[in-house]
Coordinates of C-alpha atoms in Angstrom, one line a residue:
X3 CA 118.3 68.6 98.4
X4 CA 120.0 72.1 98.4
X5 CA 119.0 74.9 96.2
X6 CA 122.7 75.6 95.6
X7 CA 123.2 72.7 93.0
X8 CA 119.7 72.6 91.4
X9 CA 119.8 73.2 87.6
X10 CA 118.1 76.6 86.8
X11 CA 116.4 76.0 83.5
X12 CA 115.3 79.0 82.0
X13 CA 112.2 79.4 79.4
X14 CA 113.7 80.0 76.2
X15 CA 110.7 80.4 73.7
X16 CA 106.9 80.0 74.5
X17 CA 104.6 79.3 71.6
X18 CA 101.0 80.3 72.3
X19 CA 98.1 78.4 71.2
X20 CA 94.0 79.1 71.7
X21 CA 93.8 75.6 73.2
X22 CA 95.9 73.0 75.0
X23 CA 99.0 71.9 73.2
X24 CA 99.4 68.1 73.6
X25 CA 102.6 67.3 71.7
X26 CA 106.0 68.6 70.4
X27 CA 108.7 66.7 68.9
X28 CA 112.3 67.8 67.7
X29 CA 113.6 66.9 64.3
X30 CA 116.4 64.2 64.5
X31 CA 118.8 67.0 63.4
X32 CA 117.8 69.3 66.3
X33 CA 117.5 72.3 64.2
X34 CA 113.6 72.6 64.2
X35 CA 110.6 70.9 66.2
X36 CA 106.9 70.4 65.5
X37 CA 104.0 71.3 67.6
X38 CA 100.6 69.7 67.6
X39 CA 97.5 71.4 69.4
X40 CA 94.0 70.8 70.4
X41 CA 93.2 73.7 68.2
X42 CA 94.0 71.3 65.1
X43 CA 96.9 73.5 64.2
X44 CA 100.3 71.9 63.0
X45 CA 103.3 74.0 63.3
X46 CA 107.2 73.6 62.7
X47 CA 109.4 76.1 64.7
X48 CA 112.8 76.8 64.3
X49 CA 115.3 75.8 67.4
X50 CA 116.9 79.1 68.7
X51 CA 120.5 79.6 69.2
X52 CA 121.1 79.0 73.0
X53 CA 124.6 80.6 73.2
X54 CA 123.3 84.2 74.3
X55 CA 120.8 82.7 76.9
X56 CA 121.5 84.0 80.5
X57 CA 119.6 83.7 84.0
X58 CA 117.8 86.8 83.3
X59 CA 116.6 86.0 79.9
X60 CA 113.4 87.1 78.3
X61 CA 110.9 84.3 76.9
X62 CA 110.2 85.1 73.3
X63 CA 108.0 83.7 70.6
X64 CA 109.7 80.9 68.5
X65 CA 110.0 81.6 64.8
X66 CA 107.3 79.5 63.1
X67 CA 108.6 78.1 59.5
X68 CA 105.4 76.3 58.8
X69 CA 101.9 76.5 60.0
X70 CA 98.7 74.5 58.9
X71 CA 95.4 75.1 60.9
X72 CA 92.8 72.5 60.5
X73 CA 95.5 69.8 59.9
X74 CA 93.2 67.3 61.4
X75 CA 89.4 67.2 61.9
X76 CA 90.1 66.8 65.6
X77 CA 92.9 67.6 68.1
X78 CA 96.3 66.6 67.5
X79 CA 97.1 64.4 70.1
X80 CA 100.5 62.8 69.0
X81 CA 103.1 63.2 66.6
X82 CA 106.5 61.3 65.5
X83 CA 109.4 61.8 63.1
X84 CA 111.1 59.0 61.3
X85 CA 114.7 58.4 62.2
X86 CA 115.9 59.5 58.9
X87 CA 113.9 62.9 59.6
X88 CA 112.1 62.9 56.1
X89 CA 108.6 61.8 57.5
X90 CA 106.5 63.1 60.0
X91 CA 103.1 61.1 61.3
X92 CA 100.3 62.7 63.3
X93 CA 97.6 61.2 65.2
X94 CA 94.2 62.7 66.3
X95 CA 90.8 62.0 68.0
X96 CA 89.5 62.0 64.4
X97 CA 90.6 58.6 64.5
X98 CA 93.0 59.2 61.5
X99 CA 96.9 59.3 61.4
X100 CA 98.5 61.5 58.7
X101 CA 101.7 60.8 57.1
X102 CA 103.8 63.5 55.4
X103 CA 107.0 64.1 53.5
X104 CA 109.4 66.5 55.1
X105 CA 111.9 68.4 53.0
X106 CA 114.9 68.9 55.1
X107 CA 116.8 71.4 53.1
X108 CA 113.6 73.7 52.6
X109 CA 112.0 72.9 56.3
X110 CA 108.8 72.5 54.3
X111 CA 106.3 69.7 53.9
X112 CA 106.1 68.5 50.4
X113 CA 103.8 66.1 48.1
X114 CA 100.7 64.5 48.9
X115 CA 100.0 63.7 52.6
X116 CA 98.5 60.3 53.2
X117 CA 95.7 59.6 55.6
X118 CA 95.5 56.3 57.4
X119 CA 92.0 55.3 58.5
X120 CA 92.3 51.9 60.2
X121 CA 91.8 53.1 63.7
X122 CA 88.2 53.3 65.3
X123 CA 89.2 55.4 68.3
X124 CA 91.5 58.2 69.2
X125 CA 95.0 57.8 68.0
X126 CA 97.2 58.3 71.2
X127 CA 100.8 57.6 70.3
X128 CA 103.1 57.1 67.3
X129 CA 106.6 55.8 66.7
X130 CA 108.7 54.7 63.7
X131 CA 110.7 51.7 63.3
X132 CA 113.5 51.1 60.9
X133 CA 112.8 47.9 58.8
X134 CA 116.3 46.8 58.6
X135 CA 115.7 44.1 56.3
X136 CA 114.8 46.5 53.6
X137 CA 115.7 50.0 55.0
X138 CA 112.2 51.0 54.7
X139 CA 110.3 52.9 57.6
X140 CA 107.6 51.5 59.4
X141 CA 105.0 53.4 61.6
X142 CA 103.5 51.9 64.7
X143 CA 100.2 53.6 66.0
X144 CA 98.0 52.8 69.0
X145 CA 94.9 54.2 70.8
X146 CA 91.3 53.9 71.9
X147 CA 88.6 51.8 69.9
X148 CA 89.7 48.2 69.5
X149 CA 93.1 48.8 71.2
X150 CA 94.8 47.1 68.5
X151 CA 98.5 48.4 67.7
X152 CA 98.9 49.0 64.0
X153 CA 102.0 48.4 61.8
X154 CA 102.2 50.5 58.4
X155 CA 104.8 50.5 55.9
X156 CA 105.5 54.1 55.0
X157 CA 106.8 53.3 51.5
X158 CA 103.3 52.1 50.4
X159 CA 101.1 53.8 53.2
X160 CA 99.5 50.4 53.7
X161 CA 99.0 49.1 57.1
X162 CA 100.1 45.3 57.1
X163 CA 99.7 44.3 60.8
X164 CA 97.3 44.6 63.5
X165 CA 98.7 43.6 66.9
X166 CA 96.3 42.4 69.5
X167 CA 96.8 41.9 73.0
X168 CA 96.1 44.8 75.1
X169 CA 92.6 44.9 76.8
X170 CA 92.5 48.7 77.5
X171 CA 93.5 51.7 75.4
X172 CA 96.9 52.1 74.2
X173 CA 98.3 55.4 75.7
X174 CA 101.9 55.1 75.1
X175 CA 104.3 53.6 72.6
X176 CA 108.3 53.7 72.5
X177 CA 110.6 51.9 70.4
X178 CA 114.2 51.0 70.9
X179 CA 116.8 48.5 69.2
X180 CA 115.7 48.6 65.7
X181 CA 112.5 46.2 65.7
X182 CA 111.7 46.0 69.5
X183 CA 109.1 48.4 70.9
X184 CA 107.1 48.6 74.1
X185 CA 103.3 49.8 74.5
X186 CA 101.6 51.2 77.8
X187 CA 98.0 50.8 78.3
X188 CA 94.9 51.8 80.2
X189 CA 94.8 48.0 81.0
X190 CA 98.0 48.7 83.4
X191 CA 100.2 46.3 81.5
X192 CA 103.4 47.2 79.5
X193 CA 103.7 44.9 76.5
X194 CA 106.9 44.1 74.5
X195 CA 106.8 43.6 71.0
X196 CA 109.4 42.1 68.4
X197 CA 108.4 42.5 64.8
X198 CA 110.5 39.8 63.7
X199 CA 108.2 37.3 65.8
X200 CA 105.5 39.4 64.8
X201 CA 103.9 39.5 68.1
X202 CA 104.1 40.1 72.0
X203 CA 107.2 38.6 73.5
X204 CA 106.6 39.8 77.1
X205 CA 104.0 41.5 79.3
X206 CA 104.6 43.1 82.8
X207 CA 102.1 44.8 85.2
X208 CA 104.3 47.2 87.0
X209 CA 103.3 47.6 90.8
X210 CA 102.7 50.8 92.1
X211 CA 101.4 50.1 95.5
X212 CA 104.0 49.0 98.2
X213 CA 103.4 45.5 99.4
X214 CA 100.9 44.7 96.9
X215 CA 100.6 43.5 93.1
X216 CA 98.2 46.4 92.5
X217 CA 99.0 48.4 89.3
X218 CA 97.6 51.5 87.7
X219 CA 96.9 52.4 84.2
X220 CA 100.2 53.1 82.3
X221 CA 100.2 56.6 80.6
X222 CA 103.8 56.8 79.6
X223 CA 106.6 54.4 78.9
X224 CA 110.4 54.8 77.6
X225 CA 113.4 52.5 77.4
X226 CA 117.0 53.7 77.9
X227 CA 119.4 53.6 75.0
X228 CA 121.0 50.5 76.2
X229 CA 117.7 48.4 76.2
X230 CA 118.3 47.5 79.8
X231 CA 116.0 49.7 81.6
X232 CA 112.2 50.3 81.2
X233 CA 110.3 53.3 83.0
X234 CA 106.7 53.3 83.2
X235 CA 104.7 56.5 84.3
X236 CA 101.2 56.0 85.8
X237 CA 97.9 57.6 86.3
X238 CA 98.5 57.2 90.2
X239 CA 101.5 59.5 90.0
X240 CA 104.0 56.6 90.2
X241 CA 107.0 56.0 88.2
X242 CA 108.3 52.2 88.0
X243 CA 112.0 51.5 87.1
X244 CA 112.1 47.6 85.4
X245 CA 115.3 45.8 84.9
X246 CA 114.6 44.3 81.2
X247 CA 117.0 41.5 81.0
X248 CA 116.6 40.5 84.7
X249 CA 112.8 40.7 84.0
X250 CA 112.1 42.2 87.5
X251 CA 111.0 45.5 89.0
X252 CA 113.7 47.8 90.8
X253 CA 112.0 50.2 92.3
X254 CA 108.7 52.4 92.2
X255 CA 109.0 56.0 93.0
X256 CA 106.5 59.0 92.9
X257 CA 108.2 62.3 91.5
X258 CA 104.7 63.8 91.0
X259 CA 101.3 64.4 93.1
X260 CA 99.2 63.8 90.0
X261 CA 99.0 61.5 86.8
X262 CA 102.5 61.2 85.0
X263 CA 101.8 61.6 81.4
X264 CA 105.4 61.6 79.8
X265 CA 108.7 60.2 80.4
X266 CA 112.1 60.3 78.7
X267 CA 115.7 59.7 79.3
X268 CA 117.9 62.5 78.5
X269 CA 120.3 61.9 75.5
X270 CA 123.3 60.9 78.0
X271 CA 120.6 58.6 79.6
X272 CA 121.8 59.9 83.2
X273 CA 118.5 61.8 83.9
X274 CA 114.9 61.0 83.5
X275 CA 112.6 63.8 82.4
X276 CA 108.8 63.4 83.8
X277 CA 105.9 65.5 83.1
X278 CA 102.7 65.4 85.3
X279 CA 99.2 66.6 85.7
X280 CA 100.7 68.4 88.8
X281 CA 101.8 71.3 86.3
X282 CA 105.5 70.3 86.9
X283 CA 108.4 68.8 84.8
X284 CA 110.9 67.0 87.3
X285 CA 114.3 65.7 86.5
X286 CA 115.5 62.6 88.3
X287 CA 119.1 61.5 88.6
X288 CA 120.0 57.9 87.6
X289 CA 123.5 57.9 88.1
X290 CA 123.7 56.2 91.2
X291 CA 122.3 52.9 92.7
X292 CA 118.8 52.7 91.1
X293 CA 117.6 50.5 94.3
X294 CA 118.1 53.5 96.5
X295 CA 115.9 56.7 96.8
X296 CA 116.5 58.7 93.4
X297 CA 117.4 62.3 93.8
X298 CA 114.5 64.4 92.1
X299 CA 114.3 67.9 91.5
X300 CA 111.4 70.2 89.7
X301 CA 113.1 71.9 86.8
X302 CA 110.0 73.5 85.1
X303 CA 106.6 74.6 85.9
X304 CA 103.3 75.4 84.0
X305 CA 100.0 77.0 84.8
X306 CA 98.2 74.0 84.0
X307 CA 98.7 70.1 83.3
X308 CA 101.9 69.2 81.6
X309 CA 101.0 66.7 78.8
X310 CA 104.6 66.0 77.3
X311 CA 108.3 66.5 78.0
X312 CA 110.8 66.0 75.0
X313 CA 114.7 66.4 75.1
X314 CA 116.6 67.9 72.3
X315 CA 118.6 65.3 70.5
X316 CA 122.1 66.7 71.6
X317 CA 121.8 69.8 74.0
X318 CA 120.7 69.5 77.5
X319 CA 117.5 71.4 76.8
X320 CA 113.8 70.2 76.7
X321 CA 110.4 71.1 75.1
X322 CA 107.2 70.8 77.3
X323 CA 103.6 71.2 76.2
X324 CA 100.6 71.9 78.5
X325 CA 97.0 72.5 79.0
X326 CA 97.8 76.1 79.8
X327 CA 97.9 76.4 76.0
X328 CA 101.8 76.7 75.6
X329 CA 104.7 74.6 74.4
X330 CA 107.9 76.0 76.1
X331 CA 111.5 75.2 75.3
X332 CA 113.6 75.2 78.4
X333 CA 117.7 75.3 78.6
X334 CA 120.3 75.8 80.9
X335 CA 122.3 79.0 80.7
X336 CA 125.8 78.7 79.9
X337 CA 127.8 78.8 83.5

């Protein structure tokens, strides 16, 4: 691909930590984001104004609105905001999930935090579902240990369901369409779950080697907003596009040269952002024929493994976290 039309993302802000930064998540309103690190530190940062950004921009430290050291007894592996933005959950290798209320107007955590101790291994991923029947939030959590996925009622902070099925660590969770969510596991499978049926409604093993049914551990999963397309990211550096409604793979492609750790559709769903252990973040264009080779371009780079990439809810900007001990916000300068 020619360099002319390459999107030139600039590093707007970089948060520096003393250890690897594993996770960062935008608040649903897009005005703040939370960052969790191996140093056990939890921070809430302000999302800056991008109107002044130019190509020759000098990266600066973000404004930290809230900071808590020793938030967990171990590394913070994952975090999630509830759809309403009034709750945030964090998961750790101390085997606990912490659930906290967030005051949007004061941009602060408030009240008593709840500690959930049902996991018997590292909590690797979390996501919230909106329980449409009584409008309460449900928290889905998965990880190592017994490989169960737990469903917790956030109103009462009580886990009320343990979903069994995976034969390996649960590495990734993603929800779409209300009560549906997917999980990716070390056992090389992606499972689809529907809380109305209280169980697994489909399971696929994405094939990552040409001409064989060979799979690879699933480190990342996501579904496009329409619920038609699943993308899985694998430890052998593959990504697989899967047609959910047709229940068939579309294609396998390799945007990275090492483990793919994170996958997200852009807010418009035209682009896929993948993050890998090859230190790169890659943008893949999904606007054409999905069975043809997909145009991919490296849009950002760290000096060590990239662990996650997250789009802003509205803007064409994204956060990345890395083993190089930073969380960086990238944006396209206005043309």
